[in-house]
mmCIF file of N, CA and C in Angstrom:
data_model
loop_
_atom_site.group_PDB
_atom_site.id
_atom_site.type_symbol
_atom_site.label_atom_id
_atom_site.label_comp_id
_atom_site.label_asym_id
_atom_site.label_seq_id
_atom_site.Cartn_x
_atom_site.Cartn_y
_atom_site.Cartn_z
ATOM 1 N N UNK A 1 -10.967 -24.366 10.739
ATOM 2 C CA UNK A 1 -9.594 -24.223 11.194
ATOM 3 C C UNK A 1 -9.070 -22.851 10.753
ATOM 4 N N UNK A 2 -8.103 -22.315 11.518
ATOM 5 C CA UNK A 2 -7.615 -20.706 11.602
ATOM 6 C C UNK A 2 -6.475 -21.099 10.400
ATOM 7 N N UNK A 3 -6.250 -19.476 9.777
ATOM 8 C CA UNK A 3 -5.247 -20.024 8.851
ATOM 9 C C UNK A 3 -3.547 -20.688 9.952
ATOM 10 N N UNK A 4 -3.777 -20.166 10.882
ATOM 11 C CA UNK A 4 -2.673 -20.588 11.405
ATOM 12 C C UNK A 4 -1.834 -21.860 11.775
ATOM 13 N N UNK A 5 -3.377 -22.814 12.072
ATOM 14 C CA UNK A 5 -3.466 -24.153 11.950
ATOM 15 C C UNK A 5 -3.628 -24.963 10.513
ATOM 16 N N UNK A 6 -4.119 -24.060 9.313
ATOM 17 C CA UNK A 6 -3.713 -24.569 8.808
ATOM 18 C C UNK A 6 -2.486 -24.916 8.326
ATOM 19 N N UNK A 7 -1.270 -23.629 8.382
ATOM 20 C CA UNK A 7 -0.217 -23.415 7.860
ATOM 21 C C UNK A 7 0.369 -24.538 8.949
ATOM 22 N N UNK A 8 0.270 -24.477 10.178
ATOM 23 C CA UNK A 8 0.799 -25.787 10.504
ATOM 24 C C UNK A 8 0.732 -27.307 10.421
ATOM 25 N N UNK A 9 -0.231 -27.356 9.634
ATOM 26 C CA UNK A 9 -1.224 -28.817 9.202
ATOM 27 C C UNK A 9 -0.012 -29.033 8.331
ATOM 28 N N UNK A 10 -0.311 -27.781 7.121
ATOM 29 C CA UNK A 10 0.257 -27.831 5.874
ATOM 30 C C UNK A 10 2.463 -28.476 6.043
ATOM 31 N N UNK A 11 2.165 -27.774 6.808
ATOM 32 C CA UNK A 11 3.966 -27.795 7.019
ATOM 33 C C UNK A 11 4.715 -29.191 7.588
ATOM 34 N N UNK A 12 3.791 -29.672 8.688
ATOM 35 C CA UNK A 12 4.193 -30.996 9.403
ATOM 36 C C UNK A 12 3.699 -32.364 8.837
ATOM 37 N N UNK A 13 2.684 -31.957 7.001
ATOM 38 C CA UNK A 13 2.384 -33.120 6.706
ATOM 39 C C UNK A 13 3.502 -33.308 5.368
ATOM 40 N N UNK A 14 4.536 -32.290 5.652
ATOM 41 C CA UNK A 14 5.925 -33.032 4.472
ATOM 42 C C UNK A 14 6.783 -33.612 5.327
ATOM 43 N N UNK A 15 7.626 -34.425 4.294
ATOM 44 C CA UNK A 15 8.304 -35.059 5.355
ATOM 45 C C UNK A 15 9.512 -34.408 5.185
ATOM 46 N N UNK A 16 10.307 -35.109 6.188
ATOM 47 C CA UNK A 16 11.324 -34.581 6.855
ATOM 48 C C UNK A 16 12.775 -35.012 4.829
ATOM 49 N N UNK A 17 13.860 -34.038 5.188
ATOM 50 C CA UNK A 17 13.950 -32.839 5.951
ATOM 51 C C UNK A 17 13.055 -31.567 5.411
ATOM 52 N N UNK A 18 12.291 -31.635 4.746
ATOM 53 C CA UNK A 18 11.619 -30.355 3.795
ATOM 54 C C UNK A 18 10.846 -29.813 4.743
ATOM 55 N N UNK A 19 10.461 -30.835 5.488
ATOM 56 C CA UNK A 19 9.150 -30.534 7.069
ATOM 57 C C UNK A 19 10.221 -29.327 7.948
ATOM 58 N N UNK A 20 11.129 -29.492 7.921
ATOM 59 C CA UNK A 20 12.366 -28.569 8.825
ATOM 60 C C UNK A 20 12.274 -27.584 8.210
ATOM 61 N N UNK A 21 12.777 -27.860 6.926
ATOM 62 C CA UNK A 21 13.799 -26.391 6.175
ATOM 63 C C UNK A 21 12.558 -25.698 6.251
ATOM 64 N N UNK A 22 11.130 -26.599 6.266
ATOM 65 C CA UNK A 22 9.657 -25.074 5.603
ATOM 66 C C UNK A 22 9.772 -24.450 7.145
ATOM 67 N N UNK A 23 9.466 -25.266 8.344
ATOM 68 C CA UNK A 23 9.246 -24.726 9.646
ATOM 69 C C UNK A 23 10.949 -23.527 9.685
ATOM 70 N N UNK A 24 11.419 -23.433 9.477
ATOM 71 C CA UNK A 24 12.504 -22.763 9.637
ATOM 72 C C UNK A 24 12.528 -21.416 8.965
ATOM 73 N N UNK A 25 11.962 -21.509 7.576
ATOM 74 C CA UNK A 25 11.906 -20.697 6.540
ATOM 75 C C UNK A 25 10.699 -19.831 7.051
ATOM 76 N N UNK A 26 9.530 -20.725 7.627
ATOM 77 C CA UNK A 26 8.928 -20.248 8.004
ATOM 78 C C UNK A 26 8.524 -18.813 9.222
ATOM 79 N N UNK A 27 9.683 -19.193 9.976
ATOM 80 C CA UNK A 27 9.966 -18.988 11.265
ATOM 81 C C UNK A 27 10.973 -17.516 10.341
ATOM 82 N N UNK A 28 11.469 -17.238 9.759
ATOM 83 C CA UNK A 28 12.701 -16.702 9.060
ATOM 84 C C UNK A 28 11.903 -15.086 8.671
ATOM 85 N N UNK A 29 10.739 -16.298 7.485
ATOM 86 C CA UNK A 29 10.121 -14.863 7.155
ATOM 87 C C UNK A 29 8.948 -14.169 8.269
ATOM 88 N N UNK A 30 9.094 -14.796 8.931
ATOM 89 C CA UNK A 30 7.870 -14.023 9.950
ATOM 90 C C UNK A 30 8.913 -12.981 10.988
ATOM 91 N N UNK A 31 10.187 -13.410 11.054
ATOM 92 C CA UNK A 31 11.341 -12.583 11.431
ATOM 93 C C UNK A 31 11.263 -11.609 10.586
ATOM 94 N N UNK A 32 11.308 -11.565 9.584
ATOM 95 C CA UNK A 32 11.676 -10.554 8.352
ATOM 96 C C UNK A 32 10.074 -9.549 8.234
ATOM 97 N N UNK A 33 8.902 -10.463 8.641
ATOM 98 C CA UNK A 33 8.027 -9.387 8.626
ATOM 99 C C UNK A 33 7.233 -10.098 9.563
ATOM 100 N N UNK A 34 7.370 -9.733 10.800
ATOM 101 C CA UNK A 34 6.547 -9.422 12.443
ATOM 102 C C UNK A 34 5.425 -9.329 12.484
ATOM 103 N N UNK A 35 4.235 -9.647 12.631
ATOM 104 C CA UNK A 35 2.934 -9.368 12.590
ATOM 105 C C UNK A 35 2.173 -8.568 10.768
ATOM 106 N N UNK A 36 2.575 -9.547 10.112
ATOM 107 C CA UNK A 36 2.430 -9.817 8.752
ATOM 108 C C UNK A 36 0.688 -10.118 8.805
ATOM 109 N N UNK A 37 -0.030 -10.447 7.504
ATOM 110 C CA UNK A 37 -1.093 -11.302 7.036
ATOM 111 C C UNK A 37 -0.628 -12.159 6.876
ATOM 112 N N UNK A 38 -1.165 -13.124 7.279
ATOM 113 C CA UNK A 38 -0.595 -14.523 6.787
ATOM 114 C C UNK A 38 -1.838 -15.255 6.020
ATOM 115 N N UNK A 39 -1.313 -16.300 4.686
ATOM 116 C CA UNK A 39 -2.487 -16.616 4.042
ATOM 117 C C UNK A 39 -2.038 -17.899 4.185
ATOM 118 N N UNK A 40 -3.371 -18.842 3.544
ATOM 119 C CA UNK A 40 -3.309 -20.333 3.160
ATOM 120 C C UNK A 40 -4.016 -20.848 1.823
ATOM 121 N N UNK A 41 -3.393 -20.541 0.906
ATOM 122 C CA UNK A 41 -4.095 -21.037 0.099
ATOM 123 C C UNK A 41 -4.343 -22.700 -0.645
ATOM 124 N N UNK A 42 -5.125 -23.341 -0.513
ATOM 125 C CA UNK A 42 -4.438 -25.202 -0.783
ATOM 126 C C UNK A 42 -4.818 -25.667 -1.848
ATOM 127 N N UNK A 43 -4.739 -24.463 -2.879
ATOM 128 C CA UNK A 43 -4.110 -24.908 -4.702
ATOM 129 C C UNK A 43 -5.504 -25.312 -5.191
ATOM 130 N N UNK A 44 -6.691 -25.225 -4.462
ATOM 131 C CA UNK A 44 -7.781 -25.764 -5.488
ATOM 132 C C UNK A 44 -8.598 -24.907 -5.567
ATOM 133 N N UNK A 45 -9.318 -24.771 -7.101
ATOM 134 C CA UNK A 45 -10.210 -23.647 -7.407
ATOM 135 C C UNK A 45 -12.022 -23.701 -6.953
ATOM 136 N N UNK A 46 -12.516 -23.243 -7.078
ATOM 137 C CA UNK A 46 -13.815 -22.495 -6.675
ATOM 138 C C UNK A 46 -14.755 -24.204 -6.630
ATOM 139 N N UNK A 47 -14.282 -25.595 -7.516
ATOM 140 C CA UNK A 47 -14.718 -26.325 -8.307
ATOM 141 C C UNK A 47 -14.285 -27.198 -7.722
ATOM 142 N N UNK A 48 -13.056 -27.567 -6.379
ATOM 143 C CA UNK A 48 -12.451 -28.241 -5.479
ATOM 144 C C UNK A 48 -11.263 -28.792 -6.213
ATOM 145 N N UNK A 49 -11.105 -28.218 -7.555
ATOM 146 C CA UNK A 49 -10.107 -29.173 -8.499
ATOM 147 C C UNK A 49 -8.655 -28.633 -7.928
ATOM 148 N N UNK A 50 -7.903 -29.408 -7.973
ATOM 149 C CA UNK A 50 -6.454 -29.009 -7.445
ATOM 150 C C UNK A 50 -5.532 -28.424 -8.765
ATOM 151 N N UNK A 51 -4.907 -27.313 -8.633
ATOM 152 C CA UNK A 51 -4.862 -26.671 -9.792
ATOM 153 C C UNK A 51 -3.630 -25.964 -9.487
ATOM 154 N N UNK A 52 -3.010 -26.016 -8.229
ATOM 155 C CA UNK A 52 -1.500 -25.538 -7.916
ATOM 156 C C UNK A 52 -0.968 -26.361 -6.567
ATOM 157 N N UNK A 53 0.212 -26.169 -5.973
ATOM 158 C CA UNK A 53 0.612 -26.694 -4.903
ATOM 159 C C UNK A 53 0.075 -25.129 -4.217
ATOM 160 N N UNK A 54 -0.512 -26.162 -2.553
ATOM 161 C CA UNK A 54 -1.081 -25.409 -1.339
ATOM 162 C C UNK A 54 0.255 -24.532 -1.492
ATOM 163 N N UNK A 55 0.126 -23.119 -0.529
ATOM 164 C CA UNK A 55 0.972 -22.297 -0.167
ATOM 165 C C UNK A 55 0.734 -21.526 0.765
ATOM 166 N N UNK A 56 1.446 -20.590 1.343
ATOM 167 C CA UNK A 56 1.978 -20.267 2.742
ATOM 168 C C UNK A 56 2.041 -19.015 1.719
ATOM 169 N N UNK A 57 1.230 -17.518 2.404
ATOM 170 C CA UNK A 57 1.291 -15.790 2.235
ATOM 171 C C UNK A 57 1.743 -15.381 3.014
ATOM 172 N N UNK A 58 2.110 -14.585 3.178
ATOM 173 C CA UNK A 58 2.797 -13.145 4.336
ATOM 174 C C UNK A 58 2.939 -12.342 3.244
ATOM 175 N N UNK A 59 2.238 -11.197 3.994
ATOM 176 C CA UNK A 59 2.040 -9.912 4.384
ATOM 177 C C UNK A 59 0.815 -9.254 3.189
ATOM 178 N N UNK A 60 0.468 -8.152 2.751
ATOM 179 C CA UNK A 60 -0.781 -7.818 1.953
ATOM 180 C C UNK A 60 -0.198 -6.919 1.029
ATOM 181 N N UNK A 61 -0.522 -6.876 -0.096
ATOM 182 C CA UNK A 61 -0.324 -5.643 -1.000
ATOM 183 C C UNK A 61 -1.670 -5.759 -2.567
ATOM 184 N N UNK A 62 -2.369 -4.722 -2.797
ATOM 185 C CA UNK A 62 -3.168 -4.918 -4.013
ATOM 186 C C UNK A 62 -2.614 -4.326 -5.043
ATOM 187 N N UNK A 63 -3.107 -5.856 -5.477
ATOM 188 C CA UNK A 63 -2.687 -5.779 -7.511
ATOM 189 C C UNK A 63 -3.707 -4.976 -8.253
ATOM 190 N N UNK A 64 -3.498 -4.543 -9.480
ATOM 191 C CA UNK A 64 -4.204 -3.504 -10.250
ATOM 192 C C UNK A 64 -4.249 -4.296 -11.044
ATOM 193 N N UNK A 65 -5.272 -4.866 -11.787
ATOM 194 C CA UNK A 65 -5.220 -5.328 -12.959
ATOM 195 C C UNK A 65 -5.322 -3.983 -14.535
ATOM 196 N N UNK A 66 -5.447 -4.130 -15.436
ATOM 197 C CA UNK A 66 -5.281 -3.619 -16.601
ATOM 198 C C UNK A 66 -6.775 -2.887 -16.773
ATOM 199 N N UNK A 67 -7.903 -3.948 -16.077
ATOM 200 C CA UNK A 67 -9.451 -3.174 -16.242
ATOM 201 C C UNK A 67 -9.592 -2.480 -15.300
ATOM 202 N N UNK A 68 -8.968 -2.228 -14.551
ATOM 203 C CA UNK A 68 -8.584 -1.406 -13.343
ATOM 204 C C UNK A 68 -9.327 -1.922 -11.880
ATOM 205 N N UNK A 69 -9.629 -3.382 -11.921
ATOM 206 C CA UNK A 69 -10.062 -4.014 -11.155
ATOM 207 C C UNK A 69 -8.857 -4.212 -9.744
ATOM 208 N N UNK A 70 -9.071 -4.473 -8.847
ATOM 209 C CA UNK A 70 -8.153 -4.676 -8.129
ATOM 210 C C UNK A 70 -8.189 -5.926 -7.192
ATOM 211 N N UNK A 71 -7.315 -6.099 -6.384
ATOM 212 C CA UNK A 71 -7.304 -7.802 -5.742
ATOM 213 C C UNK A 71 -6.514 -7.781 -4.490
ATOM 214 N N UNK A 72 -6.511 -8.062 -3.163
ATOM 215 C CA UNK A 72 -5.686 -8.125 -2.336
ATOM 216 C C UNK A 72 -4.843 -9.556 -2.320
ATOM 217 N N UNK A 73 -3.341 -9.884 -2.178
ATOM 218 C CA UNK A 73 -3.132 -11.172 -2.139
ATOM 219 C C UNK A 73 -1.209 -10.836 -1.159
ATOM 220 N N UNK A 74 -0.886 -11.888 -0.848
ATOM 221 C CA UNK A 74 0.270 -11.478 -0.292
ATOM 222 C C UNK A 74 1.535 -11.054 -1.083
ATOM 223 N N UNK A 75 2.703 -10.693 -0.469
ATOM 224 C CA UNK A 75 3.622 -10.351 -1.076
ATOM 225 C C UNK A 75 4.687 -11.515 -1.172
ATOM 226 N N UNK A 76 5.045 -12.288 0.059
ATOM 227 C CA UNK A 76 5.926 -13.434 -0.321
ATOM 228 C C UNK A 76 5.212 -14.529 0.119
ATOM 229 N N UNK A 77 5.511 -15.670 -1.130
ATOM 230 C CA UNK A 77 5.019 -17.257 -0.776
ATOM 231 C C UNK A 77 6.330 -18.160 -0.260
ATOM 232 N N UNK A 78 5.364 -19.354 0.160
ATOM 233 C CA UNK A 78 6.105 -20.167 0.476
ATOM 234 C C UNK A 78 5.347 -21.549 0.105
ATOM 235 N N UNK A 79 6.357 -22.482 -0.775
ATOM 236 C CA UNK A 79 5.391 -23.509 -1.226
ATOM 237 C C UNK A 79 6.211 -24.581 -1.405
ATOM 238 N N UNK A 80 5.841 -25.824 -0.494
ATOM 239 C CA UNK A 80 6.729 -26.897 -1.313
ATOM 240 C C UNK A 80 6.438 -27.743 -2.566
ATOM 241 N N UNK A 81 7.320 -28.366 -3.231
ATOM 242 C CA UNK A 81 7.117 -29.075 -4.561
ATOM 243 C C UNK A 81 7.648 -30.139 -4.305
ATOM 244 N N UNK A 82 7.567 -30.948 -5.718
ATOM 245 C CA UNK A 82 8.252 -31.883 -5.896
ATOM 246 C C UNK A 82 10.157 -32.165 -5.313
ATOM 247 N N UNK A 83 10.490 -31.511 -5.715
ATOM 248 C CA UNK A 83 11.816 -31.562 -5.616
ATOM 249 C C UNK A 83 12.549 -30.547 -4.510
ATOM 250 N N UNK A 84 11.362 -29.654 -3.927
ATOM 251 C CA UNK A 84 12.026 -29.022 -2.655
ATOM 252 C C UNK A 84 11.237 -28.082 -2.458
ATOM 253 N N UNK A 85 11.729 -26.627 -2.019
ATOM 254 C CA UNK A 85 10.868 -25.510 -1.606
ATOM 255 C C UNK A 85 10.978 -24.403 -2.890
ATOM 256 N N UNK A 86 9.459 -23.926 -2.876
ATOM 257 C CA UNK A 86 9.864 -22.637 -3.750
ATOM 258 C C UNK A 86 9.371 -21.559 -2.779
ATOM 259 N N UNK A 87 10.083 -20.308 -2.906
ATOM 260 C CA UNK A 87 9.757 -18.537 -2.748
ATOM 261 C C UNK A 87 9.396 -17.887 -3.442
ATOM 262 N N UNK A 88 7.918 -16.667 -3.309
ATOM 263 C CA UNK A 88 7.286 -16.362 -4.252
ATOM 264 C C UNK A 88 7.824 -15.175 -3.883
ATOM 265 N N UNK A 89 8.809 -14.155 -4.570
ATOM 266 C CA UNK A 89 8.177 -12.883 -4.287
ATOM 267 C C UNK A 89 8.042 -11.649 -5.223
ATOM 268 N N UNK A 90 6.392 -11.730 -5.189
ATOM 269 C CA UNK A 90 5.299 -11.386 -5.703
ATOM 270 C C UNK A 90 5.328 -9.317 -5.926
ATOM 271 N N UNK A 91 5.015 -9.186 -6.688
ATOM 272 C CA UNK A 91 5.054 -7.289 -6.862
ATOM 273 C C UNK A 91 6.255 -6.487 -7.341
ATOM 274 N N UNK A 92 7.022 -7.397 -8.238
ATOM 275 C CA UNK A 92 8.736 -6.773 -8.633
ATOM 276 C C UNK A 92 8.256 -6.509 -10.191
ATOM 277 N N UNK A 93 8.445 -5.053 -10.686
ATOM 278 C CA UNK A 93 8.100 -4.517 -12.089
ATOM 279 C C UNK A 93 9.683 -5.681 -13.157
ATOM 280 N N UNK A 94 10.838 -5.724 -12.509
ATOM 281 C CA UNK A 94 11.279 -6.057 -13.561
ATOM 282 C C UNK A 94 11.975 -7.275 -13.413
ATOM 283 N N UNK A 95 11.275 -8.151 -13.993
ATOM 284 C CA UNK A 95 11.435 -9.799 -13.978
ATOM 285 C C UNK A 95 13.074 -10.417 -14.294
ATOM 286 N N UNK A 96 13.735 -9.699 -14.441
ATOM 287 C CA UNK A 96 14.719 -10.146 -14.098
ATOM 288 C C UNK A 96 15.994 -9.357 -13.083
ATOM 289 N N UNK A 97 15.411 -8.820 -12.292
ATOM 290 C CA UNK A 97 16.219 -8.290 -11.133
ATOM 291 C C UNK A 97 16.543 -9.583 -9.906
ATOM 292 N N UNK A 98 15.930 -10.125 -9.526
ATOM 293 C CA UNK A 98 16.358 -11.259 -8.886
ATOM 294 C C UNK A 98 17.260 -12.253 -9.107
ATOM 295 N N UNK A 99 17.082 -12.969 -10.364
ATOM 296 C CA UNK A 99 17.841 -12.926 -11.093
ATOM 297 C C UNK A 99 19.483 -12.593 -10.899
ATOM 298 N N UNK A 100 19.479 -11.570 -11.521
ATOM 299 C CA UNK A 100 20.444 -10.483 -11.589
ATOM 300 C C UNK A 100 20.841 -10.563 -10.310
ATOM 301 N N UNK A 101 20.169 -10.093 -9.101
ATOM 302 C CA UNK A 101 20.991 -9.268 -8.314
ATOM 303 C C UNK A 101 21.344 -10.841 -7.387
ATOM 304 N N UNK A 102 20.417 -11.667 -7.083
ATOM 305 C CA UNK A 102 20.692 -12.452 -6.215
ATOM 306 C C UNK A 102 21.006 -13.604 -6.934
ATOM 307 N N UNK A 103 20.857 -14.073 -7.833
ATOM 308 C CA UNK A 103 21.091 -15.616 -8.403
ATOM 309 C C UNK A 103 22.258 -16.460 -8.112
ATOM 310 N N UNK A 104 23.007 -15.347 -8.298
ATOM 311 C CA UNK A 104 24.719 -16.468 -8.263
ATOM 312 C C UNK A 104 25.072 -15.916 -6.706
ATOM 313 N N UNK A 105 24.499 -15.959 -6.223
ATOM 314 C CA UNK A 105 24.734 -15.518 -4.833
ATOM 315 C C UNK A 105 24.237 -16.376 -3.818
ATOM 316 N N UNK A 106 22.799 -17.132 -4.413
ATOM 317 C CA UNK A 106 21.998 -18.075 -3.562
ATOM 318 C C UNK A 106 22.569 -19.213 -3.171
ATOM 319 N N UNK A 107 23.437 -19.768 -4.277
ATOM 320 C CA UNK A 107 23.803 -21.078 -3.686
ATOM 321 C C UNK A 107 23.142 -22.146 -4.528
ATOM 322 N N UNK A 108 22.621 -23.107 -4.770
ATOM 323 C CA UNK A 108 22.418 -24.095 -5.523
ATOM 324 C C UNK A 108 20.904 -23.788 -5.751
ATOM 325 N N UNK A 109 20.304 -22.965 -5.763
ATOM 326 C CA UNK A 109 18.704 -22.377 -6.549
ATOM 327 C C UNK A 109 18.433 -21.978 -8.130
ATOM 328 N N UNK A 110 17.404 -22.397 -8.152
ATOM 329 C CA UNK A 110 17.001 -21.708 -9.392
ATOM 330 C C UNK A 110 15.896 -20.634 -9.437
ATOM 331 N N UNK A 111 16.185 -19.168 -10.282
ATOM 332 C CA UNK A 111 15.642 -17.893 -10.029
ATOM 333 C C UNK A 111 14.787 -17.715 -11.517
ATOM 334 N N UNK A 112 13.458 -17.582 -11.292
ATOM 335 C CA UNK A 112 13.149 -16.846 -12.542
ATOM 336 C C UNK A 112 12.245 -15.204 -12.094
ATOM 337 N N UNK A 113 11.586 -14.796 -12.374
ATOM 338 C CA UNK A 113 11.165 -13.540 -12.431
ATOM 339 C C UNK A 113 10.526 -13.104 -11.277
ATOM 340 N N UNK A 114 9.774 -14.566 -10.411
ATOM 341 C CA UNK A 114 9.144 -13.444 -9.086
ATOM 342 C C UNK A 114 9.266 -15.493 -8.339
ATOM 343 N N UNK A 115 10.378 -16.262 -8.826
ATOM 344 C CA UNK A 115 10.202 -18.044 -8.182
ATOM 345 C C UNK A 115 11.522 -17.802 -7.482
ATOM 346 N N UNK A 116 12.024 -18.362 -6.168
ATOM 347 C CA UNK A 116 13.092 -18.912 -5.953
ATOM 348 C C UNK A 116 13.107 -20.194 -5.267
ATOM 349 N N UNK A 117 13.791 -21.196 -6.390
ATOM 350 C CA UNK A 117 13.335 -23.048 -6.193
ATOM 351 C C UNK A 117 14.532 -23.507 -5.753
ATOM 352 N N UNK A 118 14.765 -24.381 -4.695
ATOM 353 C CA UNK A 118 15.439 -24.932 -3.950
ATOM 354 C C UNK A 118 15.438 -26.365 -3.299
ATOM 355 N N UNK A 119 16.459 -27.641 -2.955
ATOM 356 C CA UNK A 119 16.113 -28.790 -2.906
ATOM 357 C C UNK A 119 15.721 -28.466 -1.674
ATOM 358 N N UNK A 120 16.872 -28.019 -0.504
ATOM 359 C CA UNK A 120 16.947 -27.766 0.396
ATOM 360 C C UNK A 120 17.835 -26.778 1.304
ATOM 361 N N UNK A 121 17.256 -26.112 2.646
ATOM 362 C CA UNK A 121 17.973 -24.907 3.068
ATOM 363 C C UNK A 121 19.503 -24.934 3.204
ATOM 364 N N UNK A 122 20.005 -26.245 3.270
ATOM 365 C CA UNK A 122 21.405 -26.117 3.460
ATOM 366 C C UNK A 122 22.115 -26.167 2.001
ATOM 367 N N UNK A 123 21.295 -26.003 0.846
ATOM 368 C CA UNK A 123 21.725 -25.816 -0.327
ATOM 369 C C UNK A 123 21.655 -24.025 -0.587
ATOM 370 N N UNK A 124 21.470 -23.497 -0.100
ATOM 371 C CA UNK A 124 21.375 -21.595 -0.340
ATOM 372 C C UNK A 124 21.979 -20.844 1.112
ATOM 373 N N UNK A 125 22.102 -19.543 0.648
ATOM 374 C CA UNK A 125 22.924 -18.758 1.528
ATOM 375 C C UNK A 125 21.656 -18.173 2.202
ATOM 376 N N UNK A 126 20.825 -18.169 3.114
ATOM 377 C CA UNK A 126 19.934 -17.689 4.421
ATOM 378 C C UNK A 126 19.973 -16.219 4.129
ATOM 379 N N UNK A 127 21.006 -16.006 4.219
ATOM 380 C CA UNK A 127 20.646 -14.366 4.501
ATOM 381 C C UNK A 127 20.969 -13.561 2.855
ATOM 382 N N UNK A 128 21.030 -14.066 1.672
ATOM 383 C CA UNK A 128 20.928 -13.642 0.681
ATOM 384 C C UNK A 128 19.519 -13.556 0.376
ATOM 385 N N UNK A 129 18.650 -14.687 0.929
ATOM 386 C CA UNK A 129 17.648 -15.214 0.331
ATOM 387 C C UNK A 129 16.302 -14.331 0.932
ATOM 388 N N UNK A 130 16.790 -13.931 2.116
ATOM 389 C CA UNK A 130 16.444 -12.673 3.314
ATOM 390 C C UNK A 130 16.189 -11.678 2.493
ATOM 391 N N UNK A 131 17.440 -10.959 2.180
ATOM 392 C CA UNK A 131 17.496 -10.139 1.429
ATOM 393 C C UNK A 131 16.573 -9.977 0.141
ATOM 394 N N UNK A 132 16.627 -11.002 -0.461
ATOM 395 C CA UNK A 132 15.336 -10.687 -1.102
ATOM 396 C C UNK A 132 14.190 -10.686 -1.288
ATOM 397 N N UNK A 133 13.687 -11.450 -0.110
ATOM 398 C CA UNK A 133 12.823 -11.439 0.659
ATOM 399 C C UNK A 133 12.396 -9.628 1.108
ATOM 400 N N UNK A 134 13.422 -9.299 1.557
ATOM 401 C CA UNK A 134 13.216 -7.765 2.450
ATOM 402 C C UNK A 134 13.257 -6.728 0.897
ATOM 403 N N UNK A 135 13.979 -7.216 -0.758
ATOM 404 C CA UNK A 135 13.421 -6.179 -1.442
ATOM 405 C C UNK A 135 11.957 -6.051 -1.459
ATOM 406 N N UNK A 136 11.568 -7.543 -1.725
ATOM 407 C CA UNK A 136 10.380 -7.650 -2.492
ATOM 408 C C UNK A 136 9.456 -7.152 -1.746
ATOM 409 N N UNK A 137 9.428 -6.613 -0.384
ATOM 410 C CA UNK A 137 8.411 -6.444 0.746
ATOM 411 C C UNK A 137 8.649 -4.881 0.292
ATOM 412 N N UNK A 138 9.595 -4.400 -0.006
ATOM 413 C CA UNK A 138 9.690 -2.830 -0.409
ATOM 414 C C UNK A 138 9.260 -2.146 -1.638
ATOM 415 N N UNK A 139 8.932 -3.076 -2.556
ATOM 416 C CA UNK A 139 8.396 -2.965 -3.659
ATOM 417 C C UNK A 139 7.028 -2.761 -3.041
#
């Protein structure tokens, strides 16, 4: 299966309303970046063990590690949880700028350094959440 089908496997097997807000969110950031990479990753390691919740990539950027190894992986996630949706976005030097700039702005989310966790879309402001969406792609 193409990642494309998977990301739609992945999306229509939550249920409703989280099945909406992801197809929407979904639909949002592919607005925000147009002919992106899109990834699928479904949380289990090399060993089949499940070791994170599946997730949803857009777009490409490589990490440098410290041995000067390097890694291609996307720039924003998309992942649901327990209690609603989280946003990854991935490649920001200072862990609390999001935070900062967007937190009390989102609406009923919680922000830590590169997470933005949410029950559901009609709990946050859309186009704040855009917005940081569109820094983190500039980083």
């Amino acid at each position: 299966m193409n990642v494309q089908g998977q990301i739609k496997e992945y999306i229509t097997s939550q249920p409703e309303p989280k099945r909406s807000d992801m197809q929407a969110l979904h639909r949002a950031i592919l607005d925000v970046m147009p002919g992106c990479k899109l990834w699928f990753l479904d949380g289990k390691d090399s060993a089949g063990k499940t070791v994170s919740n599946p997730n949803i990539g857009y777009g490409l950027q490589t990490i440098k590690y410290a041995d000067g190894k390097t890694r291609e992986f996307y720039q924003i996630g998309m992942s649901a949880n327990t209690t609603g949706i989280s946003v990854y976005i991935l490649g920001i030097e200072d862990k609390t700028y999001l935070a900062r700039t967007f937190g009390k702005k989102l609406g009923k989310a919680s922000v830590t350094g590169y997470c933005i966790k949410f029950k559901a879309l009609k709990d946050i402001n859309l186009d704040i959440l855009e917005a940081a969406i569109r820094y983190g792609i500039e980083q």
